[in-house]
XYZ file of C-alpha atoms in Angstrom:
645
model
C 22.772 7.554 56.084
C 24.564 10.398 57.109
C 23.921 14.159 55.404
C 27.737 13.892 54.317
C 27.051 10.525 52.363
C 23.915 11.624 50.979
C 25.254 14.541 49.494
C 28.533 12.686 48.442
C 25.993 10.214 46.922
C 24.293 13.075 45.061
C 27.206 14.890 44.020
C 28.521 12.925 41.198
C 25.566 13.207 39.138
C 25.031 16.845 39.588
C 28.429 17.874 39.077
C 28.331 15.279 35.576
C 25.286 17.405 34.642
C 26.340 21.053 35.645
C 30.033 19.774 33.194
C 28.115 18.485 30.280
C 26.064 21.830 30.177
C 28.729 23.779 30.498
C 31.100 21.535 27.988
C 28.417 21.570 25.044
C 27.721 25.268 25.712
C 31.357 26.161 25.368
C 32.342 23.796 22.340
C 29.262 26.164 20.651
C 31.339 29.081 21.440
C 34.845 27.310 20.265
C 33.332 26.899 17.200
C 31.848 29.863 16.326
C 34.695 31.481 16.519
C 36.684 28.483 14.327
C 34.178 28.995 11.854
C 33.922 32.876 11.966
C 35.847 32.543 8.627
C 33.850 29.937 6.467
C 31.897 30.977 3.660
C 29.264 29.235 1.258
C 31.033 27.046 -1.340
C 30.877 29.241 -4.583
C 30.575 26.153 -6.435
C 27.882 24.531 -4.369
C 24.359 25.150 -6.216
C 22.268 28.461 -5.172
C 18.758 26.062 -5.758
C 20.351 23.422 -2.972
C 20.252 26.164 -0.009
C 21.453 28.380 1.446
C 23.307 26.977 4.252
C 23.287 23.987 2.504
C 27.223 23.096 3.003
C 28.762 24.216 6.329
C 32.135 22.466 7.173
C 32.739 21.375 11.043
C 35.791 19.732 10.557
C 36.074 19.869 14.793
C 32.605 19.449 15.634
C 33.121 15.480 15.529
C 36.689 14.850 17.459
C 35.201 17.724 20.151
C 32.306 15.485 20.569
C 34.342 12.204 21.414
C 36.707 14.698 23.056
C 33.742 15.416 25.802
C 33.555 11.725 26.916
C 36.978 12.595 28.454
C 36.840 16.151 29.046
C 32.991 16.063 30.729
C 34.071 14.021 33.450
C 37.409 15.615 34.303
C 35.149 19.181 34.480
C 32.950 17.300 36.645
C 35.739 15.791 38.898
C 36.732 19.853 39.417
C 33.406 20.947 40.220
C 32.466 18.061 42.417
C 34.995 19.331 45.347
C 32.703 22.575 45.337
C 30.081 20.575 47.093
C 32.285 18.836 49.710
C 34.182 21.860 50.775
C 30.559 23.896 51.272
C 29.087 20.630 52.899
C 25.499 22.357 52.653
C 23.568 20.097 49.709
C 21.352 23.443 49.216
C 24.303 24.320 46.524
C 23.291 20.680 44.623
C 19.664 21.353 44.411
C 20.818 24.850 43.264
C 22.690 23.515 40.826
C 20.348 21.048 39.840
C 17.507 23.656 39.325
C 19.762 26.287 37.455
C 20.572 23.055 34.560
C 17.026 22.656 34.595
C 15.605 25.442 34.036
C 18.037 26.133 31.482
C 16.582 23.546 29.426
C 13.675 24.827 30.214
C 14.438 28.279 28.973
C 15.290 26.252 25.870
C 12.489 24.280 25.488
C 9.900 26.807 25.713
C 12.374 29.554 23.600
C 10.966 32.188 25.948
C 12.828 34.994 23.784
C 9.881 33.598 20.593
C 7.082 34.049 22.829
C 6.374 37.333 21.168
C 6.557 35.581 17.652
C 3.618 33.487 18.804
C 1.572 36.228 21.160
C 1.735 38.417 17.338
C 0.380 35.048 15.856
C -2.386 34.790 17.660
C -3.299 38.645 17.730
C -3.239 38.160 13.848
C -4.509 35.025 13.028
C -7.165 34.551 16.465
C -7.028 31.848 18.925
C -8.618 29.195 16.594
C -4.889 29.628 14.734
C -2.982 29.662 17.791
C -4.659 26.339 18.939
C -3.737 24.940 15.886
C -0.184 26.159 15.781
C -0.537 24.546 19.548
C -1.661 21.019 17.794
C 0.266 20.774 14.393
C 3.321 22.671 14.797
C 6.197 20.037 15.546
C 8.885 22.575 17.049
C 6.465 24.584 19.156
C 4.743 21.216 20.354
C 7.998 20.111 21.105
C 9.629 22.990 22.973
C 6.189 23.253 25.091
C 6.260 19.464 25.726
C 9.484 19.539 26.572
C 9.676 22.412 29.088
C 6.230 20.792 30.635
C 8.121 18.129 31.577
C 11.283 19.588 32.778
C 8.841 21.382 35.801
C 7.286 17.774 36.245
C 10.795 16.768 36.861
C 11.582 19.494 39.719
C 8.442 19.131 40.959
C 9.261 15.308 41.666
C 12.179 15.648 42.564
C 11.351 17.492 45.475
C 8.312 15.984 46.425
C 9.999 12.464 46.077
C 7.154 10.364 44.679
C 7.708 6.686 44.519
C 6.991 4.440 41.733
C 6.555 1.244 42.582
C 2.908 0.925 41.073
C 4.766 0.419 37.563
C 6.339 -2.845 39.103
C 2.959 -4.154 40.724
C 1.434 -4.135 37.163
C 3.357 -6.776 36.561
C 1.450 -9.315 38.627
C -1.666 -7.394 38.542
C -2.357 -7.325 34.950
C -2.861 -10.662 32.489
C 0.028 -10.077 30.121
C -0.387 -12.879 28.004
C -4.072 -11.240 27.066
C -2.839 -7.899 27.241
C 0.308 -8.883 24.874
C -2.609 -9.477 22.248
C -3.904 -6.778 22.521
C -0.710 -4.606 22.694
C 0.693 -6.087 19.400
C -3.170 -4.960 17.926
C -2.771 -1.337 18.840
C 0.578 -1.325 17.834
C -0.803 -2.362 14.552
C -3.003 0.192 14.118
C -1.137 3.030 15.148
C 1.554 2.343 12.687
C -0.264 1.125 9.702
C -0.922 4.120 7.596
C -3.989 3.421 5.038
C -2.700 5.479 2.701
C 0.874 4.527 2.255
C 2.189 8.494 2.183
C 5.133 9.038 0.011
C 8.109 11.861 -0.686
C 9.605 11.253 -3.824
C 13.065 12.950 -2.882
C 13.981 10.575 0.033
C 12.265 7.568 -1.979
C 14.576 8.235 -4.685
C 17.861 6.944 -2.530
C 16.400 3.815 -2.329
C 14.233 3.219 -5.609
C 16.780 4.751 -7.942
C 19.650 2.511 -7.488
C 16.926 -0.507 -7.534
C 15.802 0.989 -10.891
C 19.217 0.678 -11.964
C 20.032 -2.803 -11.122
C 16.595 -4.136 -12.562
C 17.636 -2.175 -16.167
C 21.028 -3.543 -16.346
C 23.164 -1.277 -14.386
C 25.602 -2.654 -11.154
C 25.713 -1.587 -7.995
C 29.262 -1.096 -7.534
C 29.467 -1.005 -11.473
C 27.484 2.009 -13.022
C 24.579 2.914 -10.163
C 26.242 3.766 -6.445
C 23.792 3.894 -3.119
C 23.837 6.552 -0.823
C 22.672 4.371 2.240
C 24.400 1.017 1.673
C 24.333 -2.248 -0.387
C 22.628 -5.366 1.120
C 19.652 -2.363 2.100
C 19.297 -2.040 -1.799
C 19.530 -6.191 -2.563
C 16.813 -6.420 -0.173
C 14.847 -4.415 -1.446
C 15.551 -5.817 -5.166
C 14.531 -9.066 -3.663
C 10.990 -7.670 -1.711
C 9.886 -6.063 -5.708
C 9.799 -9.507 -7.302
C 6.914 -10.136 -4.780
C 5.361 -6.663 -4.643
C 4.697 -4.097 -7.429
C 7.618 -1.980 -7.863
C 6.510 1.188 -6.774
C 7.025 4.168 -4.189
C 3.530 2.944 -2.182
C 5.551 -0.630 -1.860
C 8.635 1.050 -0.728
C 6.196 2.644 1.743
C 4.216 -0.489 2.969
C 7.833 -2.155 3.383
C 8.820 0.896 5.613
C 5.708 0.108 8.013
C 6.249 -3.184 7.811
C 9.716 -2.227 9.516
C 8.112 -0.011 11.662
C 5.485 -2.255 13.243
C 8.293 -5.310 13.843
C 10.780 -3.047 15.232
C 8.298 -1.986 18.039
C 7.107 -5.193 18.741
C 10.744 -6.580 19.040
C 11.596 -3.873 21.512
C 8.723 -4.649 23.609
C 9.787 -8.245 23.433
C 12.926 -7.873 24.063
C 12.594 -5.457 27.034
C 10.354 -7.814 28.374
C 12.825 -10.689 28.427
C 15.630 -8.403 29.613
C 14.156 -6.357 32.303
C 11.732 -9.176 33.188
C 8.872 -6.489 33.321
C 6.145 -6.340 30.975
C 4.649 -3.285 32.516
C 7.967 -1.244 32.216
C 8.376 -3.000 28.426
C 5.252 -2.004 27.235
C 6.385 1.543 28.716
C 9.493 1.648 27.159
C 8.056 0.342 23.424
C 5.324 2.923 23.802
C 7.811 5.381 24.550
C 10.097 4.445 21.770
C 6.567 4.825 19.330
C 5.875 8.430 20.589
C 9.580 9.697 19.908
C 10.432 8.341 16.659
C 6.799 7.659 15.274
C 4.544 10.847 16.417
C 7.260 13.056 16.570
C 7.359 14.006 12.938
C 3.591 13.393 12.945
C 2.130 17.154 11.324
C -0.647 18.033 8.684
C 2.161 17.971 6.254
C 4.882 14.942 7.329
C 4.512 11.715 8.051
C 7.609 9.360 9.357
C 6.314 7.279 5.916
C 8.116 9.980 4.010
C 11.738 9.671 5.810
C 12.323 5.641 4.732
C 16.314 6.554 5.338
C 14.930 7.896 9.128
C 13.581 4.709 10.470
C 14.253 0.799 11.535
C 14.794 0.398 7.923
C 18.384 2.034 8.352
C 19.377 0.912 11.820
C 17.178 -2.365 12.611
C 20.131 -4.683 12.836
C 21.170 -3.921 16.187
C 17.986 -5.288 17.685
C 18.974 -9.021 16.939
C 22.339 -8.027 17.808
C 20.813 -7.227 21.237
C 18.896 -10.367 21.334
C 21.825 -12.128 20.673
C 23.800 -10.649 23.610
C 21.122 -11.103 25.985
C 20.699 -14.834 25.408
C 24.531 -14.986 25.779
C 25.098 -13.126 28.937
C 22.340 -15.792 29.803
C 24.786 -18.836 28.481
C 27.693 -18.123 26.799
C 27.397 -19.953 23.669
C 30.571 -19.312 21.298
C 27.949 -19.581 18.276
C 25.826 -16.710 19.989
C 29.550 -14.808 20.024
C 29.985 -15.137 16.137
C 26.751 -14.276 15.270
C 26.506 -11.191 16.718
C 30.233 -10.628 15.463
C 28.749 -11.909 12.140
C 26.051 -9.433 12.363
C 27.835 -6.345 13.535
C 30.168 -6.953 10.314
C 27.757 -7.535 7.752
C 25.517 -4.332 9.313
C 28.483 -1.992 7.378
C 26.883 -3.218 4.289
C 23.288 -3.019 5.288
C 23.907 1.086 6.331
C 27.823 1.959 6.774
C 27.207 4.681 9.609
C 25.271 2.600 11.928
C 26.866 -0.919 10.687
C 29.737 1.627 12.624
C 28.280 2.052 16.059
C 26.845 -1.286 15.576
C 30.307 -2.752 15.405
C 31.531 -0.650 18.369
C 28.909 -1.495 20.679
C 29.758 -4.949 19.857
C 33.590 -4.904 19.978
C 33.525 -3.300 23.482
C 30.744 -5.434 24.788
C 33.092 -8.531 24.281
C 36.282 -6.366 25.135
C 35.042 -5.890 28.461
C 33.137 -9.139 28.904
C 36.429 -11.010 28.505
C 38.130 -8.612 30.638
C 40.602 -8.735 27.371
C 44.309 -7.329 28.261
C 45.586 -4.876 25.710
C 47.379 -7.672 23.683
C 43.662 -9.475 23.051
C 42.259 -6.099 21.391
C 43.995 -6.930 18.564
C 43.099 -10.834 18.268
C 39.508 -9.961 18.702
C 39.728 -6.273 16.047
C 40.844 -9.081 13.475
C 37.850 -11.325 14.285
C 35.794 -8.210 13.115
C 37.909 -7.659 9.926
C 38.467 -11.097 9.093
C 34.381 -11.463 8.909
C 34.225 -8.232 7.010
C 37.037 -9.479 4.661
C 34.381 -12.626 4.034
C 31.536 -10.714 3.512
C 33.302 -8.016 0.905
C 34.885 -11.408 -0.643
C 31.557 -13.297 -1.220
C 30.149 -9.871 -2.813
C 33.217 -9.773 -5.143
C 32.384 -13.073 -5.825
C 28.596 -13.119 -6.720
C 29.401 -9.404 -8.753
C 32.141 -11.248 -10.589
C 29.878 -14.154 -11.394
C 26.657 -11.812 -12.601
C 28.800 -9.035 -14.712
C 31.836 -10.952 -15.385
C 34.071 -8.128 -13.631
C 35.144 -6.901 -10.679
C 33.392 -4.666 -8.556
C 34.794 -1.141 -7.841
C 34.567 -0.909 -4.566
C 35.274 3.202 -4.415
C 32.002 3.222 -5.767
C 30.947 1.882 -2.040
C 31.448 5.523 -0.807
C 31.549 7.463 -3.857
C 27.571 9.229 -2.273
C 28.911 9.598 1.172
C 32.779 11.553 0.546
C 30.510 14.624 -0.553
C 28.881 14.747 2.449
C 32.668 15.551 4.166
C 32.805 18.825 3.054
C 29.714 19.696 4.765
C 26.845 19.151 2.772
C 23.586 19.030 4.932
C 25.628 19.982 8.487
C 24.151 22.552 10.562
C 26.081 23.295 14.280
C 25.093 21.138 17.053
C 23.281 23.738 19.744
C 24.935 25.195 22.932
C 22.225 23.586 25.229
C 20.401 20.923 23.799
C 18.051 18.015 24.386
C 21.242 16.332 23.044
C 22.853 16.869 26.278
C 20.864 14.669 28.623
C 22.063 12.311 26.085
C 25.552 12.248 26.592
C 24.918 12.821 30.367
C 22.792 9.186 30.662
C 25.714 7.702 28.300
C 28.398 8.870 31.212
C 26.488 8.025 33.839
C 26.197 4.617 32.600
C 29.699 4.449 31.799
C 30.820 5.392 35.204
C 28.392 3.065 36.634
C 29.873 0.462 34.556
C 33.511 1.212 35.229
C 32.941 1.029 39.111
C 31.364 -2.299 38.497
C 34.169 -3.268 36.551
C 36.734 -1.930 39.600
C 34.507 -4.230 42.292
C 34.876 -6.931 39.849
C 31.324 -7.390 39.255
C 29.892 -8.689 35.632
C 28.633 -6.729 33.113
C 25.226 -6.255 31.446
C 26.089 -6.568 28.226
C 22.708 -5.171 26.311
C 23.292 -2.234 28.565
C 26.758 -1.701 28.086
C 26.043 -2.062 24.118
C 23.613 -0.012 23.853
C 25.877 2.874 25.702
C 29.204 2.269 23.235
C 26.180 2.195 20.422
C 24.867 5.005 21.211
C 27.794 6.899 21.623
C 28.959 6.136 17.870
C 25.376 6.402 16.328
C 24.782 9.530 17.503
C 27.732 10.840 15.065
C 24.389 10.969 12.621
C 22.969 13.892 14.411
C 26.392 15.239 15.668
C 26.878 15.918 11.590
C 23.864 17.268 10.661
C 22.309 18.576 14.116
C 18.512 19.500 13.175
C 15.199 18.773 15.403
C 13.895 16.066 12.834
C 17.643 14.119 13.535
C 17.307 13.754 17.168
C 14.871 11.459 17.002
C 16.685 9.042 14.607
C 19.261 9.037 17.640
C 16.745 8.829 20.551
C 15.969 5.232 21.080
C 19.097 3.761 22.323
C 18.929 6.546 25.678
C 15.419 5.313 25.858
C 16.042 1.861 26.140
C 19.065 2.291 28.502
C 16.955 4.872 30.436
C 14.891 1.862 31.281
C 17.610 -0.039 32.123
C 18.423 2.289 35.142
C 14.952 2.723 36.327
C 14.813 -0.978 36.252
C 18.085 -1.237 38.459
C 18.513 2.030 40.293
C 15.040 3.168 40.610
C 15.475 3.831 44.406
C 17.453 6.544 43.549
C 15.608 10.383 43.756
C 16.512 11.357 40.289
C 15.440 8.457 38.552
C 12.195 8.565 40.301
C 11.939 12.006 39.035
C 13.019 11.124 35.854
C 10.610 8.766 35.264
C 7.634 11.031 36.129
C 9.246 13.406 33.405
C 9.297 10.960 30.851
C 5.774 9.472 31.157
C 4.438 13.101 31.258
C 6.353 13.826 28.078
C 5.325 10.523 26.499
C 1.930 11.133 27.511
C 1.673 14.489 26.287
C 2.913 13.314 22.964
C 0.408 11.005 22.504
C -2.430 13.936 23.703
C -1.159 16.308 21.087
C 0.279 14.268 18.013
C -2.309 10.966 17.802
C -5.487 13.159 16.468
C -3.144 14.869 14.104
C -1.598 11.386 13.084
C -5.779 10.360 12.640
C -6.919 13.023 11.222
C -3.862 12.081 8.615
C -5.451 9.071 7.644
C -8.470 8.359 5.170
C -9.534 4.712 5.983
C -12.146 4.904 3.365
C -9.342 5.005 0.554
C -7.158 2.057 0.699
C -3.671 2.803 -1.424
C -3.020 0.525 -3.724
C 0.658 -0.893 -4.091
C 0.756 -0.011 -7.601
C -1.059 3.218 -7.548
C -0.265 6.575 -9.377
C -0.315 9.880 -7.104
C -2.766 12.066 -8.674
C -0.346 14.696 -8.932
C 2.015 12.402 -11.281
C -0.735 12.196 -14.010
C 1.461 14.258 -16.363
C 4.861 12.782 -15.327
C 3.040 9.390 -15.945
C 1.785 10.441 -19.518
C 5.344 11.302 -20.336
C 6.678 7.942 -18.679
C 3.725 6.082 -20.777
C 5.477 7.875 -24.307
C 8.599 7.382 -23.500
C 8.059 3.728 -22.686
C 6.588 3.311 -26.053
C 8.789 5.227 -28.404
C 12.535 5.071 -27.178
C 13.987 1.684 -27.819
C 16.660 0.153 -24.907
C 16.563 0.427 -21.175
C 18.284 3.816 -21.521
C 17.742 7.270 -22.156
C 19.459 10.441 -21.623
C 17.490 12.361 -18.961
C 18.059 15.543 -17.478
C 14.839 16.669 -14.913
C 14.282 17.477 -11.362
C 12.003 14.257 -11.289
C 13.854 11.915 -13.400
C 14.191 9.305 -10.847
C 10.018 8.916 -10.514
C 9.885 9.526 -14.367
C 12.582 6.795 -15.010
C 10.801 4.329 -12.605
C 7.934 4.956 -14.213
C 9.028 4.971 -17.787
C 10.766 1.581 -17.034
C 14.070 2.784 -18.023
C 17.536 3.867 -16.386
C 19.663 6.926 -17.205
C 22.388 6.948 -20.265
C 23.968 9.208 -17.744
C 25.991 8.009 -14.790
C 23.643 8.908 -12.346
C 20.298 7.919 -10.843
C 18.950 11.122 -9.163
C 19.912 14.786 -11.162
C 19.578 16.342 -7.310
C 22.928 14.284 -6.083
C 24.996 16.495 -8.438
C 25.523 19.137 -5.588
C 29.238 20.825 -7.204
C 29.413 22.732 -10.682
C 32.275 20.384 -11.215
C 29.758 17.520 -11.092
C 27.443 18.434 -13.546
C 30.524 19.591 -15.683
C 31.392 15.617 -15.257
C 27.775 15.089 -16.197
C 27.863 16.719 -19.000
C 30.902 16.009 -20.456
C 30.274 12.210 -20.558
C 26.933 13.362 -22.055
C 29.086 15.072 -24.983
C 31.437 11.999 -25.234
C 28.250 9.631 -25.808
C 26.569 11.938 -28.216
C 23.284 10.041 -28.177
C 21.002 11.325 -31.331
C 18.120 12.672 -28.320
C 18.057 14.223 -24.512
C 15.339 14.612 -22.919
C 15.112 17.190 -20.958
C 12.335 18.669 -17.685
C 10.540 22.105 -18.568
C 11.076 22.854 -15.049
C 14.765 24.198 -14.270
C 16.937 25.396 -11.846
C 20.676 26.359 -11.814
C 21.893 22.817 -11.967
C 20.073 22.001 -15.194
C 20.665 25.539 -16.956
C 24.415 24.928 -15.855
C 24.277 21.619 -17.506
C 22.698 22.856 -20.831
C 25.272 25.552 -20.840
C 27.952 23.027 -22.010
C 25.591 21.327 -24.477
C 25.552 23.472 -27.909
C 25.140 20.713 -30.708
C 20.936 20.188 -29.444
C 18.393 21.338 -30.838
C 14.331 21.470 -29.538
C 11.832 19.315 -31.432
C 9.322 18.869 -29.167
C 7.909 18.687 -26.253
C 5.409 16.770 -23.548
C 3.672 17.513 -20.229
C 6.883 18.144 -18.219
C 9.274 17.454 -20.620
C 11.188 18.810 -23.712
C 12.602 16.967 -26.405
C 15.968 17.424 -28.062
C 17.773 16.380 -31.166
C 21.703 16.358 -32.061
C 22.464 18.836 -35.038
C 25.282 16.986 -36.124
């Protein structure tokens, strides 16, 4: 091959990295100056943050915008290249990118925030900053392996040891003992819990089990059939926050060992399989692995959320493999019903499936529309049969605004934060366009599709909206796995290529390094002398639990009128639901909320309210409109009230 073809070869990629830099990095600056105006909601709660609600009504349609915009930059730049015909300018190119993320992931300019740390605290400190600290860990990590990947790159290792496992190692033996390990690294003795995410899921459950709807008087913030299954998993174990948190590594441990399976059958390694499931482990497992968090306290941040795409992918690999029409409805089926499991990634779920059978069927414009009301006509079922069953149970119909009624808030920025100039997010988007291009000149030669990989791109495109919205470290991993698995994809199929090589050597370093740094800490988490029990107590509820213990046995009726910054433990507890139209006090984010609150409380008059000792502005703000109560009494975190009238 000529030096001309190798650097036309070359240049496509490089210029498609050099534009998605440069895109990202000046969207930032668009931005900034769009927002330059916004200010803090005045009615948005002090005691929620301070940054707490940030509006980016653009940051969204500039993402999607990118997918066009990236490779038009990168069609401008590419010329560059051709006209100098000297591939020194590529390499140039290639190393500036890099060791701009590098200059990222290390944060040079904070270097003298950690030099002062250890001068202060001694090196014993600074090895433990080196150890626990997630960000720092991270940033190191990742700039560690950004020099592996230059380093590779030019020395041009190859990699076909990974392959040669394959027929060197006993895999049905090793699968064993795989699945084993897996075991124990993700089954967590202790069954760590965090109230505040815990009470998304067991609140609305608490509800339903005292007599109030979903879709009636008790709403979900992450979806419905997410909540029925759960409703359906307490009549076999205890209902309690350590069950919620044995289901979640339940989850966990199936959702690795159905990616390992699954890459297995689809990339007919077991080698690169057991790679990419290890892989997938470090990111979203040891990742948020610290002396103080545990994945276990994120259920909302897991396979619980998003799991439904991995049968989805099954189902699309055994029908590339023969194209069974029931294989085709199922995963339609699936992708449908996966908006009422979680409605943001039933989303991406039922894009990646929509244009994996828009392109398989080489569909002309006019069958778009046949095959969009395939999708709605099964979604039209599914909200149908829910009506239904509601209808049957409470004898009404559901309200179906209800379905949404915890997400709308989230539209005026609640939780956002601005996705970074240069970001790990980048070499995101950069492996979803350079599968897309690679599909598209497929699709030009007339050459068939893989449809797992061209799912997983469309998927990962629309799932990473998640992180897009609220663009924090500890989001990027919810968002990681689907570049992971295609990542393997590539090596699988292009791994003759320089940059993949490289790639690869990057990756296992980074994996590698992850499991150096974050598996004593995830240990050293772990007390396998005390086995939690399902139904256990946390120590540090003994006086909620008193309270829940007299309430239980002096208020008559499955509700009470609550007001605390714990209710939702104190009212699982307690064995009760709240008079008031809510499950969790903390989801009241607006003044005009609690004013709602209230209100309803004042229409109701009930003869008690029971309200926490410990306050912030949302519960002095709702006391403000209450003037007709009186204090009688009081228990370990919680004050009693009477009516005066």
């Amino acid at each position: 091959m000529s030096i001309r073809e190798k650097i036309n070869l070359h240049i496509p990629a490089a210029a498609l990295a050099a534009a998605t830099v440069i895109y990202f990095a000046a969207a930032r600056l668009v931005q900034d100056y769009l927002y330059r105006g916004n200010q803090r909601p005045e009615n948005l709660f002090a005691s929620l943050g301070e940054f707490f609600a940030i509006a980016e009504p653009y940051e969204i349609p500039l993402y999607f915008f990118g997918f066009i915009a990236i490779p038009v930059l990168a069609l401008c730049i590419a010329p560059l290249g051709r006209r100098l015909n000297f591939p020194k300018i590529w390499k140039f190119l290639g190393v500036a990118v890099l060791l701009g993320f590098l200059a990222f992931g290390l944060r040079f300019f904070e270097f003298d925030r950690y030099v002062s740390y250890v001068g202060r605290e001694g090196i014993g400190k600074a090895l433990w900053l080196l150890l626990t600290k997630r960000l720092f860990v991270t940033r190191l990590i990742l700039g560690s392996s950004l020099v592996v990947f230059i380093f590779f790159y030019l020395r041009n290792f190859r990699f076909e040891w990974l392959f040669r496992l394959d027929q060197k190692i006993p895999w049905r033996k090793m699968e064993r003992l795989f699945m084993l390990a897996l075991a124990v690294l993700v089954f967590h003795p202790n069954f760590p819990v965090d109230p505040h995410h815990y009470n998304y899921f067991m609140g609305p459950v608490n509800d339903i089990v005292h007599g109030k709807g979903l879709l009636y008087e008790t709403t979900s913030l992450y979806g419905l059939f997410n909540i029925y299954f759960l409703l359906a998993a307490f009549t076999i174990l205890p209902f309690s926050f350590v069950s919620l948190s044995f289901i979640t590594a339940i989850f966990y441990f199936v959702f690795f060992a159905a990616i390992y399976f699954f890459l297995k059958a689809w990339l007919k390694s077991p080698a690169l399989a057991a790679f990419g499931a290890a892989s997938v482990y470090a990111i979203m497992f040891l990742f948020n692995t610290s002396p103080t968090r545990s994945v276990y306290l994120f259920p909302a941040m897991g396979p619980f959320r998003f799991w439904l795409y991995v049968p989805v992918l099954w189902l699309l690999y055994f029908y590339q493999n023969r194209p069974r029409p029931i294989l085709r409805e199922l995963a339609i089926f699936l992708s449908a019903a996966s908006l009422f499991w979680n409605f943001e990634s039933g989303i991406a779920l039922c894009a990646g499936t929509f244009a994996v059978f828009a392109l398989e069927s080489r569909l002309p414009p006019g069958k778009f529309v046949k095959l969009g009301l395939e999708f709605l006509g099964y979604i039209a079922a599914i909200i149908a049969l829910i009506t239904v069953v509601n209808y049957a149970v409470y004898g009404s119909m559901p309200g179906w605004i209800k379905f949404f009624k915890e997400l709308l808030p989230f539209g005026s920025g609640i939780g956002m934060t601005p996705l970074p100039g240069i970001g790990v997010f980048d070499i995101f988007v950069f492996l979803y366009l350079a599968a897309a291009l690679i599909f598209l000149q497929n699709y030009r030669r007339g050459q068939t599709f893989d449809l797992p990989a061209v799912f997983l791109t469309v998927y990962g495109v629309f799932y990473s909206l998640y992180y897009v919205g609220q663009s924090t470290w500890q989001n990027l991993y919810l968002v990681a796995v689907p570049p992971i698995l295609l990542g393997a994809y590539l090596l699988k199929n292009y791994r003759e290529e320089r940059s993949v090589r490289a790639a690869f050597y990057s990756f296992l370093i980074l994996i590698a390094m992850f499991f150096a740094v974050k598996l004593p800490v995830e240990f050293k988490n772990r007390d396998y002398g005390r086995l939690a029990s399902l139904s256990a107590v946390p120590a540090a509820d003994a006086d909620l639990w008193q309270d829940a213990e007299y309430i239980k046995e002096h208020f008559a009726g499955n509700r009470i009128p609550l007001v605390h910054l714990r209710d939702t433990t104190l009212l699982v507890h307690a064995q009760k639901s709240n008079l008031l139209d809510l499950y969790y006090f903390f989801t009241l984010y607006y003044t005009e909320d609690v004013e709602r609150a209230a209100r309803d409380l004042e229409a109701q008059k009930p003869p008690i309210l029971l309200v926490g000792k410990k306050r912030n502005d949302q519960i002095d703000y709702f006391m403000s409109f209450l003037k007709n109560y009186r204090k009688s009494g009081e228990l370990n975190t919680l004050e009693i009230y009477e009516r005066a009238d």
